[in-house]
Short mmCIF file of C-alpha atoms in Angstrom, two decimals:
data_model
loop_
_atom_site.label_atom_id
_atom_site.label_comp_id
_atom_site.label_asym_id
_atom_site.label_seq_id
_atom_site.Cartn_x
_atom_site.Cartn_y
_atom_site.Cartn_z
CA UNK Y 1 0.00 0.00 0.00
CA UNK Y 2 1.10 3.23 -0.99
CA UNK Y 3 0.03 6.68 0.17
CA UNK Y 4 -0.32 9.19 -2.06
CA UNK Y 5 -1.47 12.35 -0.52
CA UNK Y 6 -2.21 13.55 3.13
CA UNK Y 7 -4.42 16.59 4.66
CA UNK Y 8 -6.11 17.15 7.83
CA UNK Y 9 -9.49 18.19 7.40
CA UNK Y 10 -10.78 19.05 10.78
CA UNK Y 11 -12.19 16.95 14.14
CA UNK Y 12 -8.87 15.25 14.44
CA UNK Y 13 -9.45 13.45 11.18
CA UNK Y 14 -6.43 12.58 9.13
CA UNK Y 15 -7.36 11.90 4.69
CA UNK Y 16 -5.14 10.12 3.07
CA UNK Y 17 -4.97 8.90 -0.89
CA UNK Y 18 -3.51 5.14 -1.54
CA UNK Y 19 -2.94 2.44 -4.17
CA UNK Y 20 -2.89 -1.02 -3.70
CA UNK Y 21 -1.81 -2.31 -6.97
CA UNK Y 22 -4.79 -1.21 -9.30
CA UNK Y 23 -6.83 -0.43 -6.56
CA UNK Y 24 -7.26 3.45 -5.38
CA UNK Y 25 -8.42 4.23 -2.37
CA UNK Y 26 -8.86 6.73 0.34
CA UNK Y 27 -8.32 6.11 4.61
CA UNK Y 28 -9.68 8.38 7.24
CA UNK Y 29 -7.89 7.90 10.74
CA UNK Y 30 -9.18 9.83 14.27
CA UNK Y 31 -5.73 11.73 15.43
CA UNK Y 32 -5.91 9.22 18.28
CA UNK Y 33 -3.01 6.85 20.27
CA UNK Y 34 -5.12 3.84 20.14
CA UNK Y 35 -5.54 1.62 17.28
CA UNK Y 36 -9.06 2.28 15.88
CA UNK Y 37 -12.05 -0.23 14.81
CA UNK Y 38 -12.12 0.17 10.89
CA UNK Y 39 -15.47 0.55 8.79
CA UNK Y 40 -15.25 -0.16 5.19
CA UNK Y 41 -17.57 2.36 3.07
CA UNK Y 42 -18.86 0.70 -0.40
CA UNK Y 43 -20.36 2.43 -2.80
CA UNK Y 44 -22.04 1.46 -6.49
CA UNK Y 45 -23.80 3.45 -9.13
CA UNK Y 46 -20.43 4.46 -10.56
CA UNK Y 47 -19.92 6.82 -7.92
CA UNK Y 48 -16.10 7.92 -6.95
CA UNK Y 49 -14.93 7.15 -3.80
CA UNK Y 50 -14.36 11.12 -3.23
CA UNK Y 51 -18.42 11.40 -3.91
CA UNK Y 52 -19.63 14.78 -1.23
CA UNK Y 53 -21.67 12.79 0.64
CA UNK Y 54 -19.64 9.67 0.80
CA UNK Y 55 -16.53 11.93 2.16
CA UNK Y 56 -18.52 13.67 4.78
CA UNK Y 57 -20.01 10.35 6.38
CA UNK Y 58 -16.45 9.01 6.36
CA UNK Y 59 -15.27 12.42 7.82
CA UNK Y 60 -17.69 12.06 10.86
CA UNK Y 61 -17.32 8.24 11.65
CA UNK Y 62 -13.13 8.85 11.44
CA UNK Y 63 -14.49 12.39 14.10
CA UNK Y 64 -16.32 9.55 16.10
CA UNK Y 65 -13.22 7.47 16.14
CA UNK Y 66 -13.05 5.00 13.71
CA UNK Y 67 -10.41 4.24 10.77
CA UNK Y 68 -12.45 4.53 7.48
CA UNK Y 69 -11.78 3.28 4.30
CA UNK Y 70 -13.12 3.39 0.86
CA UNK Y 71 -11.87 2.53 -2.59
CA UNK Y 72 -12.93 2.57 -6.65
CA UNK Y 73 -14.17 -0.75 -7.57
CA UNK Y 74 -14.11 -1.81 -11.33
CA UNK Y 75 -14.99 0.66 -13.62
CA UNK Y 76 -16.16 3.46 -10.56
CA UNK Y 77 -14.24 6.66 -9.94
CA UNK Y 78 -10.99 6.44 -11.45
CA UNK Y 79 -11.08 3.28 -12.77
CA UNK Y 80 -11.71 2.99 -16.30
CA UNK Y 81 -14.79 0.82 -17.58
CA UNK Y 82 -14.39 -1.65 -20.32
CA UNK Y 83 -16.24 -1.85 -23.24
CA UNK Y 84 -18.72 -4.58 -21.93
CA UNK Y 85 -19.66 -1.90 -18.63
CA UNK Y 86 -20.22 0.98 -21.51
CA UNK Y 87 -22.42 -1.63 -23.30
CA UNK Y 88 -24.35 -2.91 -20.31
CA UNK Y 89 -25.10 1.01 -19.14
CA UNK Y 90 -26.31 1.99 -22.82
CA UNK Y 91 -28.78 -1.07 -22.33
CA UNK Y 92 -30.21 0.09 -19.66
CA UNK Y 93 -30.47 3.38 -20.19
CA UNK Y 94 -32.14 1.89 -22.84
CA UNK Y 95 -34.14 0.12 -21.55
CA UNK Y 96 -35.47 2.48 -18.76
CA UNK Y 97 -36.38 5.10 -21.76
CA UNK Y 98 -38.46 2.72 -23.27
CA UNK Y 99 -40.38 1.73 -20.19
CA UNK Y 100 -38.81 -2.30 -20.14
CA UNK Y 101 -37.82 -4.35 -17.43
CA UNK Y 102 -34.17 -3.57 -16.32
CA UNK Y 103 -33.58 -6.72 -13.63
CA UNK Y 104 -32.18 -8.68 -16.38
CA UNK Y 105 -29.37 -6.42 -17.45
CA UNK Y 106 -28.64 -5.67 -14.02
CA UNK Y 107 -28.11 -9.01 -13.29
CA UNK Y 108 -25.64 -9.20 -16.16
CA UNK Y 109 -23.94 -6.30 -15.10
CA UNK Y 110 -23.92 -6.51 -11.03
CA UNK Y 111 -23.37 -10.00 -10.53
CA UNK Y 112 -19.71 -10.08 -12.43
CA UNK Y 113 -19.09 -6.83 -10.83
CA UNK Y 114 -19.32 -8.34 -7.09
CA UNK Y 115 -17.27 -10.99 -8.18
CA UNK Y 116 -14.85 -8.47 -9.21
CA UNK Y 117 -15.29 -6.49 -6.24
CA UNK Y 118 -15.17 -8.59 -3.27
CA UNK Y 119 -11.64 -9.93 -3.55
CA UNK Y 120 -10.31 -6.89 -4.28
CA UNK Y 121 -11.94 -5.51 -0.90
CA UNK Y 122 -9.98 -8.50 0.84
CA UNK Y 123 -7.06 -7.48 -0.14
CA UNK Y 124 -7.22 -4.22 0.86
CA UNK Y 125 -8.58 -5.34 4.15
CA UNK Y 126 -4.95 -7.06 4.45
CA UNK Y 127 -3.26 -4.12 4.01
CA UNK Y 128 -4.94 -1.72 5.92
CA UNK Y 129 -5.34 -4.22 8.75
CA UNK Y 130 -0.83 -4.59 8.54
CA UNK Y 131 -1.32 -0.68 9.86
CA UNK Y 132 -0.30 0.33 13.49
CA UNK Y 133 -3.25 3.04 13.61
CA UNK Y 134 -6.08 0.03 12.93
CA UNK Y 135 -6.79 -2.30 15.47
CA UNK Y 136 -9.99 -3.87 14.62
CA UNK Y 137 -12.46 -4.52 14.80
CA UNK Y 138 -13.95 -4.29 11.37
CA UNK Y 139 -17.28 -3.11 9.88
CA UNK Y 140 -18.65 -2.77 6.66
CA UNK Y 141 -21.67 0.11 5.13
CA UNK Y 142 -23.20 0.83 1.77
CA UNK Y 143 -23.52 -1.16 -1.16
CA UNK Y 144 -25.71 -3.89 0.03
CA UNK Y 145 -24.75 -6.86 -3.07
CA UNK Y 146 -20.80 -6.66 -2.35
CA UNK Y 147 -21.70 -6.58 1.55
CA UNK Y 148 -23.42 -9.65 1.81
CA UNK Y 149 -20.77 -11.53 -0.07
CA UNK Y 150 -18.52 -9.60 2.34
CA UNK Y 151 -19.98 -10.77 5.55
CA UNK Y 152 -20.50 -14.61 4.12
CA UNK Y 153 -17.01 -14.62 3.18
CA UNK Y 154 -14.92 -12.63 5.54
CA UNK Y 155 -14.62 -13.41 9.01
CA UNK Y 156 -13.02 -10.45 9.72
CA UNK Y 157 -16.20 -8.04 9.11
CA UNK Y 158 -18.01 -8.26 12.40
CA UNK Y 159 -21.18 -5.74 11.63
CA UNK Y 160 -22.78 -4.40 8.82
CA UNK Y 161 -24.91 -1.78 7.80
CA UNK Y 162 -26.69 -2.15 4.55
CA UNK Y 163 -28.50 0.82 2.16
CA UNK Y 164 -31.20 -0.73 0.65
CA UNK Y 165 -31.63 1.46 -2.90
CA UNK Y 166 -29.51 -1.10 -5.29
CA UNK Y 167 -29.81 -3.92 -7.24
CA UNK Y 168 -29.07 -7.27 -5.44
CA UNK Y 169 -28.39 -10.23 -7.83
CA UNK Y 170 -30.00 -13.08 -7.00
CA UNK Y 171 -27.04 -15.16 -5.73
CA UNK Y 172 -26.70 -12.38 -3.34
CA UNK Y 173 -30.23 -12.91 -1.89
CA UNK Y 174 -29.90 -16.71 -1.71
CA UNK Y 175 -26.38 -15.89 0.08
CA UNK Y 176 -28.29 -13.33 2.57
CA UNK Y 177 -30.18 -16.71 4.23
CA UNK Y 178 -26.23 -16.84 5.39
CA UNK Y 179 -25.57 -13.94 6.51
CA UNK Y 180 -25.68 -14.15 10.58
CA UNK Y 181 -23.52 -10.70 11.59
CA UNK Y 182 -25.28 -7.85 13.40
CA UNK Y 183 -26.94 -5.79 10.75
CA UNK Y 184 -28.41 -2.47 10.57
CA UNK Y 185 -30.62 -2.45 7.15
CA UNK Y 186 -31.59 1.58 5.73
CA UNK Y 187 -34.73 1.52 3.36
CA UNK Y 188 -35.86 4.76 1.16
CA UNK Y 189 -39.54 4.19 1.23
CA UNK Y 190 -40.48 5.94 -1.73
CA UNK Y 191 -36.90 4.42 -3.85
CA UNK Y 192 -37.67 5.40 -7.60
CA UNK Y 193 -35.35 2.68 -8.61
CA UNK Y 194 -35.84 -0.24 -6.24
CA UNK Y 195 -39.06 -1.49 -5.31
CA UNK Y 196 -40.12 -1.57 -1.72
CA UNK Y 197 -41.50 -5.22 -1.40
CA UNK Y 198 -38.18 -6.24 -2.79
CA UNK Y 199 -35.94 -4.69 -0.63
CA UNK Y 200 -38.49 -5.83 2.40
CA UNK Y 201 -38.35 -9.66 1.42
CA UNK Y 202 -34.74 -9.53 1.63
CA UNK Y 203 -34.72 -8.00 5.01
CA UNK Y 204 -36.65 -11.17 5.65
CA UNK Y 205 -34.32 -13.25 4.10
CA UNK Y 206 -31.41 -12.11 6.29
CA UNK Y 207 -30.09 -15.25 8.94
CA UNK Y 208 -28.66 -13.14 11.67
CA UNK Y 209 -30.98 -12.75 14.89
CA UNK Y 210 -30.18 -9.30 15.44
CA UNK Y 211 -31.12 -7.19 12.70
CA UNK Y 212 -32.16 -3.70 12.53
CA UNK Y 213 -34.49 -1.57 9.86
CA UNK Y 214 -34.58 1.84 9.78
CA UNK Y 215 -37.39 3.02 6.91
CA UNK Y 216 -37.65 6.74 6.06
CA UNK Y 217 -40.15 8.59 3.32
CA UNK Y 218 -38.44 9.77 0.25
CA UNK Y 219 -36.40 8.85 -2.48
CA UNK Y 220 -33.44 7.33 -3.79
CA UNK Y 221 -30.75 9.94 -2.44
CA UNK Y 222 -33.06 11.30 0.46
CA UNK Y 223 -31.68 8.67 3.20
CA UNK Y 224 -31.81 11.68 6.53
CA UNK Y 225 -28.44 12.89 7.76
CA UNK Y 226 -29.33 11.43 10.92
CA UNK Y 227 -28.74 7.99 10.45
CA UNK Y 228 -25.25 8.23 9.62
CA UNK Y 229 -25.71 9.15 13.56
CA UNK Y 230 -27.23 6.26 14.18
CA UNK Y 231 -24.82 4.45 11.88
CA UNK Y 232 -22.21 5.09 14.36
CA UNK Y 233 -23.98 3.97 17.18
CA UNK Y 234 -25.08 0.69 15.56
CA UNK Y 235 -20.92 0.33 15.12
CA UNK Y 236 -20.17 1.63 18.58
CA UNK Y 237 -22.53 -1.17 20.22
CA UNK Y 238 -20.42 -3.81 18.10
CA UNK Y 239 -16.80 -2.06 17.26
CA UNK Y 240 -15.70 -0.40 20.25
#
């Protein structure tokens, strides 16, 4: 792992730029003695790891006192997309013009993508776990299809908290009967893109005892300030 950049940026909170290999990625550290638990941040949609809103809920959980990480999967932020992403995003765009049903060539597009993703968040969970400022615990929150691979496959990833506006392929929802971590699930009730009784049957679906949902009115980017509050909490009760 090598670090690229470095700033402070206020509540203690130290940002720093890194590649692993092919893999970009940003860590936010509390200035603290301690090792800190770590939360892993995921994100989809082709968002960039440096997205406004991403940054500022990793700014307050590093302000809260955790390490927080985040990179670029395949073909997000600075990562270029190959030819068969381009393809798969025209035919949906498509798609969605003309009124059609979408699930199909999200399936084709997703599912590799998770494949794609998930190792490459386990090896960056290596490195950042080699660092003297990370103790452990670690937690994972945001992009629900790569986290419940995550937590089926990764030991290490003790808590999760799940946003509930994406596609999940269905080996990802027969996987989620495995899933058995704490879990703290955020719903949009009025999602645009993701229908409600969908995203309720896989609450359902979830195998762990303890698991949380938090539903609030609005859309697909209206999820309330507040429960990245709560979010820490939810961690604190399991991390710390």
């Amino acid at each position: 792992m090598q670090f690229t950049s470095e700033q402070r940026v206020g509540d203690g909170v130290r940002e720093r730029d890194f590649a692993l290999g092919e893999i970009p990625g940003t860590l936010w550290t509390p200035e603290s003695a301690a090792p800190a638990p770590l939360i892993l941040i995921g994100h989809n949609g082709g968002l960039h790891r440096r997205d406004s809103r991403l940054v500022a809920r990793a700014r307050q959980s590093a302000a809260y006192g955790y390490a927080v990480a985040a990179i670029d999967a395949p073909g997000h932020g600075e990562r270029p997309r190959s030819a068969v992403d381009e393809q798969a995003r025209a035919d949906l765009r498509r798609a969605m013009q003309a009124g059609e049903p979408v699930d199909e060539i999200f399936e084709s597009f997703i599912g590799p993508l998770v494949e794609k993703t998930v190792p490459e968040w386990q090896t960056t969970l290596d490195a950042l776990l080699s660092l003297p400022e990370i103790g452990g615990p670690v937690g994972y929150s945001g992009w629900t299809a790569v986290g419940i691979r995550l937590a089926v496959v990764e030991p290490r990833i003790v808590a999760a908290g799940f946003f509930a506006g994406g596609f999940v392929p269905r080996a990802q929802r027969e996987e989620a009967r495995q899933v058995t971590i704490p879990l703290l699930f955020l719903l949009q009730w009025d999602d645009e893109g993701n229908p409600r009784q969908q995203a309720l049957d896989l609450f359902d679906a979830f195998g762990t005892k303890e698991k949380t949902l938090h539903a609030n009115m609005g859309g697909h980017a209206g999820t309330p300030w507040f429960e990245v509050d709560d979010g820490d909490r939810f961690f604190a009760r399991h991390l710390k």
